[in-house]
Tab-separated table of N, CA and C and ligand atoms in Angstrom:
chain	number	residue	atom	x	y	z
Z	290	MET	N	-76.125	-73.338	28.456
Z	290	MET	CA	-75.144	-74.369	28.366
Z	290	MET	C	-73.976	-74.311	29.557
Z	291	ASN	N	-73.900	-75.180	30.321
Z	291	ASN	CA	-73.033	-74.799	31.725
Z	291	ASN	C	-71.475	-75.140	31.297
Z	292	LYS	N	-70.641	-74.699	32.082
Z	292	LYS	CA	-69.298	-74.929	31.809
Z	292	LYS	C	-68.745	-76.305	31.555
Z	293	SER	N	-69.244	-77.032	32.475
Z	293	SER	CA	-68.518	-78.453	32.750
Z	293	SER	C	-69.205	-79.441	31.365
Z	294	TYR	N	-70.192	-78.958	30.968
Z	294	TYR	CA	-70.861	-79.599	29.735
Z	294	TYR	C	-70.013	-79.185	28.471
Z	295	ILE	N	-69.551	-77.993	28.384
Z	295	ILE	CA	-68.760	-77.569	27.302
Z	295	ILE	C	-67.421	-78.311	27.328
Z	296	ILE	N	-66.825	-78.138	28.541
Z	296	ILE	CA	-65.383	-78.812	28.896
Z	296	ILE	C	-65.622	-80.386	28.393
Z	297	ALA	N	-66.614	-80.974	28.658
Z	297	ALA	CA	-66.739	-82.288	28.488
Z	297	ALA	C	-66.811	-82.867	26.915
Z	298	ILE	N	-67.519	-81.765	26.242
Z	298	ILE	CA	-67.402	-82.030	24.666
Z	298	ILE	C	-66.277	-81.726	24.066
Z	299	VAL	N	-65.390	-80.659	24.573
Z	299	VAL	CA	-64.042	-80.381	24.323
Z	299	VAL	C	-63.030	-81.718	24.263
Z	300	VAL	N	-63.215	-82.215	25.480
Z	300	VAL	CA	-62.491	-83.517	25.838
Z	300	VAL	C	-62.634	-84.611	24.939
Z	301	VAL	N	-64.118	-84.716	24.680
Z	301	VAL	CA	-64.464	-85.813	23.802
Z	301	VAL	C	-63.952	-85.463	22.365
Z	302	LEU	N	-63.878	-84.372	21.934
Z	302	LEU	CA	-63.426	-83.899	20.588
Z	302	LEU	C	-61.857	-84.033	20.408
Z	303	VAL	N	-61.287	-83.718	21.615
Z	303	VAL	CA	-59.850	-83.909	21.680
Z	303	VAL	C	-59.387	-85.365	21.531
Z	304	ILE	N	-60.060	-86.117	22.440
Z	304	ILE	CA	-59.930	-87.765	22.325
Z	304	ILE	C	-60.136	-88.225	20.858
Z	305	LEU	N	-61.177	-87.802	20.202
Z	305	LEU	CA	-61.459	-88.376	19.007
Z	305	LEU	C	-60.440	-87.869	17.897
Z	306	GLY	N	-59.855	-86.864	18.105
Z	306	GLY	CA	-58.982	-85.941	16.999
Z	306	GLY	C	-57.584	-86.963	17.157
Z	307	VAL	N	-57.131	-87.120	18.487
Z	307	VAL	CA	-55.737	-87.850	18.777
Z	307	VAL	C	-55.997	-89.348	18.153
Z	308	ALA	N	-57.337	-90.040	18.407
Z	308	ALA	CA	-57.534	-91.401	18.146
Z	308	ALA	C	-57.474	-91.405	16.442
Z	309	GLY	N	-58.018	-90.438	16.156
Z	309	GLY	CA	-58.088	-90.537	14.534
Z	309	GLY	C	-56.878	-90.257	13.997
Z	310	TYR	N	-56.062	-89.350	14.503
Z	310	TYR	CA	-54.676	-89.228	14.147
Z	310	TYR	C	-53.755	-90.375	14.164
Z	311	ALA	N	-53.929	-91.036	15.447
Z	311	ALA	CA	-53.213	-92.381	15.619
Z	311	ALA	C	-53.494	-93.309	14.545
Z	312	PHE	N	-54.652	-93.439	14.430
Z	312	PHE	CA	-55.157	-94.446	13.270
Z	312	PHE	C	-54.657	-93.937	11.642
Z	313	PHE	N	-54.678	-92.582	11.420
Z	313	PHE	CA	-53.973	-92.176	10.416
Z	313	PHE	C	-52.594	-92.682	10.151
Z	314	LEU	N	-51.773	-92.650	11.178
Z	314	LEU	CA	-50.378	-92.831	11.332
Z	314	LEU	C	-50.183	-94.374	11.153
Z	315	MET	N	-51.128	-95.112	11.869
Z	315	MET	CA	-50.970	-96.555	11.778
Z	315	MET	C	-51.362	-96.989	10.469
Z	316	GLN	N	-51.976	-96.427	9.595
Z	316	GLN	CA	-52.401	-96.658	8.238
Z	316	GLN	C	-51.252	-96.221	7.410
Z	317	GLY	N	-50.255	-95.570	7.818
Z	317	GLY	CA	-49.048	-95.191	7.123
Z	317	GLY	C	-48.944	-93.753	6.798
Z	318	GLY	N	-49.791	-92.982	7.208
Z	318	GLY	CA	-49.855	-91.573	7.201
Z	318	GLY	C	-50.401	-91.107	5.894
Z	319	GLY	N	-51.173	-91.664	5.125
Z	319	GLY	CA	-51.919	-91.113	4.000
Z	319	GLY	C	-51.508	-92.051	2.831
Z	320	ASN	N	-50.436	-92.114	2.475
Z	320	ASN	CA	-49.931	-92.792	1.239
Z	320	ASN	C	-49.825	-94.217	1.163
Z	321	VAL	N	-51.169	-94.790	1.152
Z	321	VAL	CA	-51.465	-96.177	1.387
Z	321	VAL	C	-51.730	-96.689	-0.034
Z	322	TYR	N	-51.307	-97.943	-0.269
Z	322	TYR	CA	-51.557	-98.478	-1.678
Z	322	TYR	C	-51.651	-99.886	-1.459
Z	323	ASN	N	-53.018	-100.375	-1.959
Z	323	ASN	CA	-53.110	-101.917	-1.716
Z	323	ASN	C	-52.947	-102.492	-2.997
Z	324	ILE	N	-52.135	-103.497	-2.908
Z	324	ILE	CA	-51.564	-104.314	-3.986
Z	324	ILE	C	-51.669	-105.810	-3.834
Z	325	GLU	N	-52.337	-106.401	-4.976
Z	325	GLU	CA	-52.572	-107.668	-4.900
Z	325	GLU	C	-51.562	-108.372	-5.863
Z	326	LEU	N	-50.901	-109.424	-5.245
Z	326	LEU	CA	-49.939	-110.151	-6.073
Z	326	LEU	C	-50.514	-111.449	-6.732
Z	327	ARG	N	-50.582	-111.769	-7.906
Z	327	ARG	CA	-51.112	-112.992	-8.528
Z	327	ARG	C	-50.346	-113.334	-9.734
Z	328	GLU	N	-50.647	-114.541	-10.350
Z	328	GLU	CA	-50.016	-115.097	-11.469
Z	328	GLU	C	-50.825	-114.370	-12.688
Z	329	PHE	N	-49.894	-113.544	-13.329
Z	329	PHE	CA	-48.599	-112.984	-13.149
Z	329	PHE	C	-48.826	-111.388	-13.388
Z	330	ALA	N	-49.037	-110.893	-12.141
Z	330	ALA	CA	-49.385	-109.390	-12.333
Z	330	ALA	C	-49.309	-108.741	-10.799
Z	331	PHE	N	-49.038	-107.567	-10.792
Z	331	PHE	CA	-49.257	-106.704	-9.692
Z	331	PHE	C	-50.547	-105.758	-10.006
Z	332	VAL	N	-51.638	-105.998	-8.986
Z	332	VAL	CA	-52.644	-105.457	-9.355
Z	332	VAL	C	-52.842	-104.276	-8.287
Z	333	LEU	N	-53.033	-103.015	-8.794
Z	333	LEU	CA	-53.273	-102.137	-7.745
Z	333	LEU	C	-54.693	-101.812	-7.533
Z	334	LYS	N	-55.341	-101.973	-6.364
Z	334	LYS	CA	-56.712	-101.580	-5.999
Z	334	LYS	C	-57.016	-100.000	-6.240
Z	335	ASP	N	-58.063	-99.861	-6.550
Z	335	ASP	CA	-58.565	-98.284	-6.535
Z	335	ASP	C	-57.351	-97.608	-7.317
Z	336	GLY	N	-57.029	-98.124	-8.580
Z	336	GLY	CA	-56.282	-97.126	-9.397
Z	336	GLY	C	-55.308	-98.164	-10.382
Z	337	SER	N	-54.401	-97.593	-11.117
Z	337	SER	CA	-53.594	-98.269	-12.093
Z	337	SER	C	-52.375	-97.974	-12.090
Z	338	PHE	N	-51.345	-98.800	-12.577
Z	338	PHE	CA	-49.954	-98.431	-12.763
Z	338	PHE	C	-49.834	-97.727	-13.925
Z	339	PRO	N	-48.923	-96.719	-14.095
Z	339	PRO	CA	-47.866	-96.562	-12.956
Z	339	PRO	C	-48.389	-95.676	-11.977
Z	340	LEU	N	-47.753	-95.957	-10.704
Z	340	LEU	CA	-47.993	-95.214	-9.438
Z	340	LEU	C	-47.304	-93.901	-9.446
Z	341	HIS	N	-47.969	-92.823	-8.988
Z	341	HIS	CA	-47.367	-91.647	-9.048
Z	341	HIS	C	-47.017	-91.172	-7.587
Z	342	VAL	N	-46.036	-91.035	-7.044
Z	342	VAL	CA	-45.732	-90.651	-5.781
Z	342	VAL	C	-44.687	-89.507	-5.765
Z	343	LYS	N	-44.561	-89.042	-4.669
Z	343	LYS	CA	-43.610	-87.695	-4.346
Z	343	LYS	C	-42.204	-88.263	-3.735
Z	344	ALA	N	-41.172	-87.834	-4.014
Z	344	ALA	CA	-39.885	-88.029	-3.264
Z	344	ALA	C	-40.121	-87.489	-1.832
Z	345	GLY	N	-39.414	-88.392	-1.021
Z	345	GLY	CA	-39.440	-87.915	0.432
Z	345	GLY	C	-40.766	-88.232	1.342
Z	346	GLU	N	-41.689	-88.734	0.726
Z	346	GLU	CA	-42.749	-89.087	1.208
Z	346	GLU	C	-42.777	-90.564	1.701
Z	347	LYS	N	-43.489	-91.098	2.880
Z	347	LYS	CA	-43.247	-92.219	3.255
Z	347	LYS	C	-44.599	-92.998	2.540
Z	348	ILE	N	-44.039	-94.027	1.831
Z	348	ILE	CA	-45.121	-94.862	1.213
Z	348	ILE	C	-45.473	-96.137	1.793
Z	349	THR	N	-46.746	-96.589	2.069
Z	349	THR	CA	-47.034	-97.672	2.580
Z	349	THR	C	-47.799	-98.495	1.582
Z	350	PHE	N	-47.235	-99.751	1.400
Z	350	PHE	CA	-47.770	-100.756	0.382
Z	350	PHE	C	-48.229	-101.917	1.145
Z	351	LYS	N	-49.684	-102.048	1.029
Z	351	LYS	CA	-50.266	-103.315	1.733
Z	351	LYS	C	-50.408	-104.264	0.789
Z	352	ILE	N	-49.592	-105.286	0.856
Z	352	ILE	CA	-49.605	-106.494	-0.210
Z	352	ILE	C	-50.085	-107.557	0.263
Z	353	LYS	N	-50.895	-108.366	-0.703
Z	353	LYS	CA	-51.420	-109.615	-0.524
Z	353	LYS	C	-51.204	-110.648	-1.692
Z	354	ASN	N	-50.872	-111.734	-1.277
Z	354	ASN	CA	-50.707	-112.600	-2.446
Z	354	ASN	C	-51.853	-113.418	-2.491
Z	355	VAL	N	-52.840	-113.217	-3.851
Z	355	VAL	CA	-53.949	-113.747	-3.971
Z	355	VAL	C	-53.804	-115.012	-4.926
Z	356	GLY	N	-52.625	-115.369	-5.322
Z	356	GLY	CA	-52.223	-116.282	-6.302
Z	356	GLY	C	-52.179	-117.595	-5.418
Z	357	GLY	N	-51.717	-118.528	-6.244
Z	357	GLY	CA	-51.593	-120.109	-6.062
Z	357	GLY	C	-50.029	-120.474	-5.733
Z	358	VAL	N	-49.194	-119.547	-5.911
Z	358	VAL	CA	-47.818	-119.887	-5.704
Z	358	VAL	C	-47.080	-118.743	-5.002
Z	359	GLY	N	-45.878	-118.955	-4.538
Z	359	GLY	CA	-45.243	-117.701	-3.861
Z	359	GLY	C	-44.904	-116.714	-4.922
Z	360	HIS	N	-44.919	-115.414	-4.418
Z	360	HIS	CA	-44.510	-114.260	-5.155
Z	360	HIS	C	-43.647	-113.305	-3.988
Z	361	GLU	N	-42.973	-112.503	-4.883
Z	361	GLU	CA	-42.256	-111.476	-4.024
Z	361	GLU	C	-42.620	-110.075	-4.584
Z	362	PHE	N	-42.391	-109.151	-3.673
Z	362	PHE	CA	-42.641	-107.697	-3.942
Z	362	PHE	C	-41.329	-107.095	-3.692
Z	363	MET	N	-40.755	-106.636	-4.793
Z	363	MET	CA	-39.377	-106.173	-4.856
Z	363	MET	C	-39.241	-104.936	-5.527
Z	364	ILE	N	-38.825	-103.898	-4.666
Z	364	ILE	CA	-38.713	-102.666	-5.435
Z	364	ILE	C	-37.274	-102.202	-5.694
Z	365	VAL	N	-37.107	-102.126	-7.115
Z	365	VAL	CA	-35.742	-101.939	-7.647
Z	365	VAL	C	-35.731	-100.581	-8.426
Z	366	THR	N	-34.327	-100.261	-8.742
Z	366	THR	CA	-34.069	-98.815	-9.493
Z	366	THR	C	-34.131	-99.292	-10.972
Z	367	ASP	N	-33.442	-100.250	-11.332
Z	367	ASP	CA	-33.224	-100.499	-12.782
Z	367	ASP	C	-33.768	-101.949	-13.040
Z	368	LYS	N	-34.922	-101.968	-13.711
Z	368	LYS	CA	-35.610	-103.343	-13.846
Z	368	LYS	C	-34.576	-104.169	-14.978
Z	369	ASP	N	-34.075	-103.568	-16.045
Z	369	ASP	CA	-33.241	-104.200	-17.007
Z	369	ASP	C	-32.133	-104.647	-16.351
Z	370	ALA	N	-31.539	-103.773	-15.720
Z	370	ALA	CA	-30.109	-104.345	-15.115
Z	370	ALA	C	-30.509	-105.609	-14.232
Z	371	VAL	N	-31.568	-105.540	-13.435
Z	371	VAL	CA	-31.957	-106.650	-12.422
Z	371	VAL	C	-32.326	-107.923	-13.092
Z	372	ILE	N	-33.254	-107.835	-14.150
Z	372	ILE	CA	-33.676	-108.861	-14.827
Z	372	ILE	C	-32.530	-109.793	-15.755
Z	373	ASP	N	-31.774	-108.778	-16.324
Z	373	ASP	CA	-30.547	-109.381	-17.133
Z	373	ASP	C	-29.666	-109.861	-16.308
Z	374	MET	N	-29.344	-109.381	-15.183
Z	374	MET	CA	-28.552	-110.214	-14.043
Z	374	MET	C	-29.020	-111.601	-13.510
Z	375	ILE	N	-30.267	-111.531	-13.357
Z	375	ILE	CA	-30.966	-112.798	-12.875
Z	375	ILE	C	-30.950	-113.719	-13.880
Z	376	HIS	N	-31.244	-113.289	-15.061
Z	376	HIS	CA	-31.471	-114.330	-16.462
Z	376	HIS	C	-29.949	-114.922	-16.400
Z	377	GLN	N	-28.908	-114.084	-16.528
Z	377	GLN	CA	-27.582	-114.655	-16.412
Z	377	GLN	C	-27.219	-115.584	-15.482
Z	378	LYS	N	-27.577	-115.305	-14.372
Z	378	LYS	CA	-27.210	-116.125	-13.149
Z	378	LYS	C	-28.015	-117.488	-13.446
Z	379	ILE	N	-29.216	-117.419	-13.699
Z	379	ILE	CA	-29.874	-118.707	-13.781
Z	379	ILE	C	-29.472	-119.616	-15.074
Z	380	ALA	N	-28.983	-118.882	-16.183
Z	380	ALA	CA	-28.496	-119.738	-17.247
Z	380	ALA	C	-27.094	-120.290	-16.735
Z	381	GLU	N	-26.568	-119.586	-15.996
Z	381	GLU	CA	-25.234	-120.029	-15.555
Z	381	GLU	C	-25.372	-121.371	-14.537
Z	382	LEU	N	-26.503	-121.302	-13.743
Z	382	LEU	CA	-26.793	-122.475	-12.839
Z	382	LEU	C	-27.283	-123.654	-13.862
Z	383	GLN	N	-27.979	-123.205	-14.733
Z	383	GLN	CA	-28.461	-124.116	-15.731
Z	383	GLN	C	-27.385	-125.044	-16.371
Z	384	ALA	N	-26.394	-124.087	-16.785
Z	384	ALA	CA	-25.029	-124.923	-17.341
Z	384	ALA	C	-24.275	-125.822	-16.303
Z	385	LYS	N	-24.406	-125.319	-14.948
Z	385	LYS	CA	-23.809	-125.936	-13.918
Z	385	LYS	C	-24.620	-127.468	-13.629
Z	386	TYR	N	-25.972	-127.251	-13.410
Z	386	TYR	CA	-26.736	-128.420	-13.108
Z	386	TYR	C	-27.573	-129.018	-13.948
Z	387	GLY	N	-27.625	-128.609	-15.189
Z	387	GLY	CA	-28.509	-129.219	-16.158
Z	387	GLY	C	-29.927	-128.996	-15.940
Z	388	ASN	N	-30.669	-130.285	-16.005
Z	388	ASN	CA	-32.107	-130.277	-15.667
Z	388	ASN	C	-32.403	-130.546	-14.216
Z	389	ASP	N	-31.474	-130.303	-13.374
Z	389	ASP	CA	-31.839	-130.480	-11.939
Z	389	ASP	C	-32.539	-129.203	-11.368
Z	390	THR	N	-33.549	-128.896	-11.710
Z	390	THR	CA	-34.420	-127.634	-11.260
Z	390	THR	C	-34.386	-127.362	-9.754
Z	391	ASP	N	-34.387	-128.376	-8.785
Z	391	ASP	CA	-34.388	-128.329	-7.579
Z	391	ASP	C	-33.039	-127.699	-6.995
Z	392	LYS	N	-32.009	-128.137	-7.512
Z	392	LYS	CA	-30.470	-127.488	-7.166
Z	392	LYS	C	-30.544	-126.197	-7.763
Z	393	ILE	N	-30.993	-125.854	-9.211
Z	393	ILE	CA	-31.074	-124.500	-9.764
Z	393	ILE	C	-31.814	-123.351	-8.781
Z	394	GLU	N	-32.941	-124.037	-8.383
Z	394	GLU	CA	-33.555	-123.067	-7.426
Z	394	GLU	C	-33.125	-122.741	-6.193
Z	395	THR	N	-32.602	-124.009	-5.565
Z	395	THR	CA	-31.976	-123.681	-4.096
Z	395	THR	C	-30.859	-122.594	-4.308
Z	396	GLU	N	-30.051	-122.824	-5.176
Z	396	GLU	CA	-28.752	-121.930	-5.191
Z	396	GLU	C	-29.242	-120.656	-5.837
Z	397	TYR	N	-30.183	-120.473	-6.576
Z	397	TYR	CA	-30.717	-119.201	-7.077
Z	397	TYR	C	-31.194	-118.586	-6.019
Z	398	GLU	N	-32.124	-119.083	-5.122
Z	398	GLU	CA	-32.684	-118.377	-3.879
Z	398	GLU	C	-31.472	-117.904	-3.225
Z	399	SER	N	-30.459	-118.508	-2.600
Z	399	SER	CA	-29.435	-117.995	-1.856
Z	399	SER	C	-28.691	-117.038	-2.525
Z	400	TRP	N	-28.467	-117.132	-3.871
Z	400	TRP	CA	-27.708	-116.100	-4.465
Z	400	TRP	C	-28.497	-114.804	-4.464
Z	401	HIS	N	-29.820	-115.056	-4.769
Z	401	HIS	CA	-30.782	-113.941	-4.774
Z	401	HIS	C	-30.693	-112.921	-3.505
Z	402	GLU	N	-30.681	-113.824	-2.351
Z	402	GLU	CA	-30.630	-113.069	-0.966
Z	402	GLU	C	-29.308	-112.377	-0.849
Z	403	SER	N	-28.188	-112.803	-1.254
Z	403	SER	CA	-26.964	-112.195	-1.105
Z	403	SER	C	-26.755	-111.009	-2.036
Z	404	ILE	N	-27.158	-111.244	-3.222
Z	404	ILE	CA	-27.143	-110.226	-4.410
Z	404	ILE	C	-27.856	-108.847	-3.832
Z	405	MET	N	-28.895	-109.039	-3.092
Z	405	MET	CA	-29.857	-108.055	-2.854
Z	405	MET	C	-29.115	-107.011	-1.735
Z	406	MET	N	-28.324	-108.066	-0.802
Z	406	MET	CA	-27.559	-107.396	0.159
Z	406	MET	C	-26.339	-106.494	-0.552
Z	407	GLN	N	-25.689	-107.047	-1.312
Z	407	GLN	CA	-24.439	-106.311	-2.100
Z	407	GLN	C	-24.889	-105.223	-2.983
Z	408	ARG	N	-26.026	-105.304	-3.612
Z	408	ARG	CA	-26.281	-104.266	-4.812
Z	408	ARG	C	-27.629	-103.367	-4.144
Z	409	LYS	N	-27.209	-102.678	-3.221
Z	409	LYS	CA	-28.285	-101.836	-2.476
Z	409	LYS	C	-28.658	-100.622	-3.645
Z	410	ASP	N	-27.661	-100.516	-4.574
Z	410	ASP	CA	-27.905	-99.384	-5.597
Z	410	ASP	C	-29.152	-99.925	-6.548
Z	411	LEU	N	-29.328	-101.346	-6.581
Z	411	LEU	CA	-30.188	-101.747	-7.499
Z	411	LEU	C	-31.676	-102.208	-6.619
Z	412	PHE	N	-31.468	-102.911	-5.435
Z	412	PHE	CA	-32.412	-103.595	-4.832
Z	412	PHE	C	-32.769	-102.678	-3.452
Z	413	LEU	N	-34.169	-102.027	-3.395
Z	413	LEU	CA	-34.256	-101.058	-2.631
Z	413	LEU	C	-35.193	-101.649	-1.313
Z	414	ALA	N	-35.858	-102.788	-1.653
Z	414	ALA	CA	-36.949	-103.306	-0.689
Z	414	ALA	C	-37.341	-104.459	-1.294
Z	415	MET	N	-37.645	-105.457	-0.230
Z	415	MET	CA	-38.203	-106.812	-0.817
Z	415	MET	C	-38.971	-107.467	0.303
Z	416	LYS	N	-40.154	-108.333	-0.205
Z	416	LYS	CA	-40.831	-109.016	0.722
Z	416	LYS	C	-41.344	-110.156	-0.194
Z	417	ASP	N	-41.165	-111.449	0.510
Z	417	ASP	CA	-41.580	-112.460	0.009
Z	417	ASP	C	-42.920	-112.986	0.465
Z	418	LEU	N	-43.808	-113.423	-0.284
Z	418	LEU	CA	-45.194	-113.884	0.084
Z	418	LEU	C	-45.638	-115.237	-0.286
Z	419	GLU	N	-46.311	-116.121	0.599
Z	419	GLU	CA	-46.680	-117.506	0.457
Z	419	GLU	C	-48.079	-117.110	0.133
Z	420	PRO	N	-48.641	-118.005	-0.817
Z	420	PRO	CA	-50.047	-117.956	-1.202
Z	420	PRO	C	-51.060	-117.408	0.173
Z	421	GLY	N	-51.773	-116.677	-0.117
Z	421	GLY	CA	-52.689	-116.089	1.104
Z	421	GLY	C	-52.179	-115.131	1.925
Z	422	GLU	N	-50.928	-114.911	2.056
Z	422	GLU	CA	-50.042	-114.192	3.004
Z	422	GLU	C	-50.271	-112.621	2.674
Z	423	SER	N	-50.295	-111.960	3.804
Z	423	SER	CA	-50.255	-110.367	3.531
Z	423	SER	C	-49.140	-109.846	4.330
Z	424	ALA	N	-48.720	-108.628	3.893
Z	424	ALA	CA	-47.642	-107.942	4.552
Z	424	ALA	C	-47.581	-106.419	4.362
Z	425	THR	N	-46.943	-105.656	5.034
Z	425	THR	CA	-47.111	-104.314	4.761
Z	425	THR	C	-45.731	-103.780	4.767
Z	426	VAL	N	-45.326	-103.233	3.506
Z	426	VAL	CA	-44.056	-102.715	3.347
Z	426	VAL	C	-44.010	-100.999	3.284
Z	427	THR	N	-43.117	-100.379	3.908
Z	427	THR	CA	-43.043	-99.008	3.965
Z	427	THR	C	-41.880	-98.645	3.229
Z	428	TYR	N	-41.787	-97.558	2.399
Z	428	TYR	CA	-40.562	-97.223	1.621
Z	428	TYR	C	-40.874	-95.654	1.330
Z	429	THR	N	-39.511	-94.859	1.420
Z	429	THR	CA	-39.607	-93.670	1.151
Z	429	THR	C	-38.506	-93.234	0.056
Z	430	PHE	N	-39.249	-92.978	-1.120
Z	430	PHE	CA	-38.118	-92.797	-2.246
Z	430	PHE	C	-37.504	-91.418	-1.994
Z	431	GLN	N	-36.039	-91.434	-2.115
Z	431	GLN	CA	-35.272	-90.521	-1.595
Z	431	GLN	C	-35.169	-89.329	-2.980
Z	432	SER	N	-35.263	-90.018	-4.168
Z	432	SER	CA	-35.033	-88.943	-5.253
Z	432	SER	C	-35.925	-89.288	-6.289
Z	433	PRO	N	-36.377	-88.288	-7.217
Z	433	PRO	CA	-37.337	-88.593	-8.333
Z	433	PRO	C	-36.607	-89.464	-9.370
Z	434	GLY	N	-37.553	-90.261	-10.049
Z	434	GLY	CA	-36.901	-91.124	-11.177
Z	434	GLY	C	-38.273	-92.278	-11.421
Z	435	THR	N	-37.892	-93.052	-12.253
Z	435	THR	CA	-38.730	-94.203	-12.355
Z	435	THR	C	-38.216	-95.359	-11.680
Z	436	TYR	N	-39.046	-96.009	-10.992
Z	436	TYR	CA	-38.712	-97.470	-10.063
Z	436	TYR	C	-39.540	-98.444	-10.511
Z	437	TRP	N	-39.349	-99.655	-10.152
Z	437	TRP	CA	-39.939	-100.582	-10.612
Z	437	TRP	C	-40.314	-101.622	-9.318
Z	438	ILE	N	-41.468	-102.329	-9.470
Z	438	ILE	CA	-41.803	-103.556	-8.734
Z	438	ILE	C	-41.693	-104.672	-9.503
Z	439	VAL	N	-40.895	-105.801	-8.974
Z	439	VAL	CA	-40.800	-106.728	-9.705
Z	439	VAL	C	-40.805	-108.251	-8.778
Z	440	CYS	N	-41.163	-109.069	-9.573
Z	440	CYS	CA	-41.215	-110.635	-8.806
Z	440	CYS	C	-40.205	-111.357	-9.647
Z	441	ALA	N	-39.102	-111.708	-8.871
Z	441	ALA	CA	-37.940	-112.463	-9.415
Z	441	ALA	C	-38.043	-113.993	-8.995
Z	442	GLU	N	-39.401	-114.850	-8.781
Z	442	GLU	CA	-39.356	-115.796	-8.472
Z	442	GLU	C	-39.418	-116.731	-9.859
Z	443	VAL	N	-38.607	-117.786	-9.833
Z	443	VAL	CA	-38.712	-118.587	-10.985
Z	443	VAL	C	-39.767	-119.413	-11.149
Z	444	GLY	N	-40.072	-119.394	-12.541
Z	444	GLY	CA	-41.558	-119.925	-12.967
Z	444	GLY	C	-41.453	-120.499	-14.303
Z	445	GLY	N	-42.116	-121.347	-14.638
Z	445	GLY	CA	-42.467	-121.697	-15.987
Z	445	GLY	C	-40.996	-122.250	-16.689
Z	446	THR	N	-40.596	-121.659	-17.836
Z	446	THR	CA	-39.374	-122.321	-18.195
Z	446	THR	C	-38.082	-121.405	-17.769
Z	447	LEU	N	-37.228	-122.136	-17.158
Z	447	LEU	CA	-36.051	-121.360	-17.017
Z	447	LEU	C	-35.376	-120.888	-18.193
Z	448	PRO	N	-34.649	-119.874	-18.183
Z	448	PRO	CA	-34.471	-118.833	-17.021
Z	448	PRO	C	-35.370	-117.745	-16.819
Z	449	LYS	N	-36.692	-118.056	-17.213
Z	449	LYS	CA	-37.713	-117.124	-16.992
Z	449	LYS	C	-38.008	-117.001	-15.493
Z	450	ILE	N	-38.396	-115.732	-15.212
Z	450	ILE	CA	-38.934	-115.429	-13.804
Z	450	ILE	C	-40.315	-114.782	-13.949
Z	451	HIS	N	-41.082	-114.585	-12.978
Z	451	HIS	CA	-42.224	-114.174	-13.053
Z	451	HIS	C	-42.280	-112.761	-13.682
Z	452	ALA	N	-41.437	-112.045	-13.510
Z	452	ALA	CA	-41.385	-110.707	-14.301
Z	452	ALA	C	-41.570	-110.876	-15.594
Z	453	ASP	N	-40.866	-111.811	-16.236
Z	453	ASP	CA	-41.049	-112.227	-17.835
Z	453	ASP	C	-42.491	-112.313	-18.246
Z	454	PHE	N	-43.333	-112.947	-17.317
Z	454	PHE	CA	-44.752	-113.234	-17.654
Z	454	PHE	C	-45.608	-111.996	-17.308
Z	455	GLY	N	-45.192	-110.968	-16.753
Z	455	GLY	CA	-46.079	-109.691	-16.357
Z	455	GLY	C	-45.960	-109.288	-15.047
Z	456	MET	N	-45.237	-109.894	-14.100
Z	456	MET	CA	-45.177	-109.299	-12.633
Z	456	MET	C	-44.298	-108.158	-12.693
Z	457	ILE	N	-44.342	-107.279	-13.117
Z	457	ILE	CA	-43.621	-106.053	-13.033
Z	457	ILE	C	-44.565	-104.826	-13.166
Z	458	ALA	N	-44.374	-103.718	-12.300
Z	458	ALA	CA	-45.229	-102.522	-12.396
Z	458	ALA	C	-44.214	-101.363	-12.065
Z	459	GLU	N	-44.594	-100.173	-12.616
Z	459	GLU	CA	-43.794	-98.933	-12.593
Z	459	GLU	C	-44.317	-97.995	-11.640
Z	460	ILE	N	-43.386	-97.357	-10.898
Z	460	ILE	CA	-43.501	-96.273	-10.030
Z	460	ILE	C	-42.985	-95.015	-10.370
Z	461	ASP	N	-43.577	-93.944	-10.542
Z	461	ASP	CA	-43.019	-92.674	-10.987
Z	461	ASP	C	-42.864	-91.760	-9.893
Z	462	VAL	N	-41.626	-91.152	-9.338
Z	462	VAL	CA	-41.457	-90.688	-8.384
Z	462	VAL	C	-41.001	-89.283	-8.924
Z	463	SER	N	-41.843	-88.171	-8.160
Z	463	SER	CA	-41.438	-86.998	-8.807
Z	463	SER	C	-41.074	-85.700	-7.681
H	827	LIG	CU1	-44.258	-113.962	-8.571
């Protein structure tokens, strides 16, 4: 085997290695989870909830709304605090607007946006998906504990949200 032939093989192997590693990074570096959003559940492909991940590792969630209505993928620290707060807000809007669900939903949406900004201790990440839409959400959990994926879209009977119908999933971080 001559020298240039060996060099050519080495060059090809290096290129393949770099391309493979670049692809691995593009995929999120290994911790990739495919999750479908539907009425009314988060479905983990190739596994089941609770999800077990490590603190400090970058996690990539590839999410797709396979349902017929809008859903959200929201990572929260305390599901009970979040859901209680949302129920209270919707009940307050019901008291204010009665049966005018359009008004209730519009004001709820803008409140939802602002509360996520104000309460960074509760709301860690959020992505809204229309039917058929896909997205990638990356997140690194800083400390061990139990976290939750919640959908807080209003649906069915107010003040219920999708989480009340089962759109909730657990993430255990160790
Ligand atoms: Cu939903």
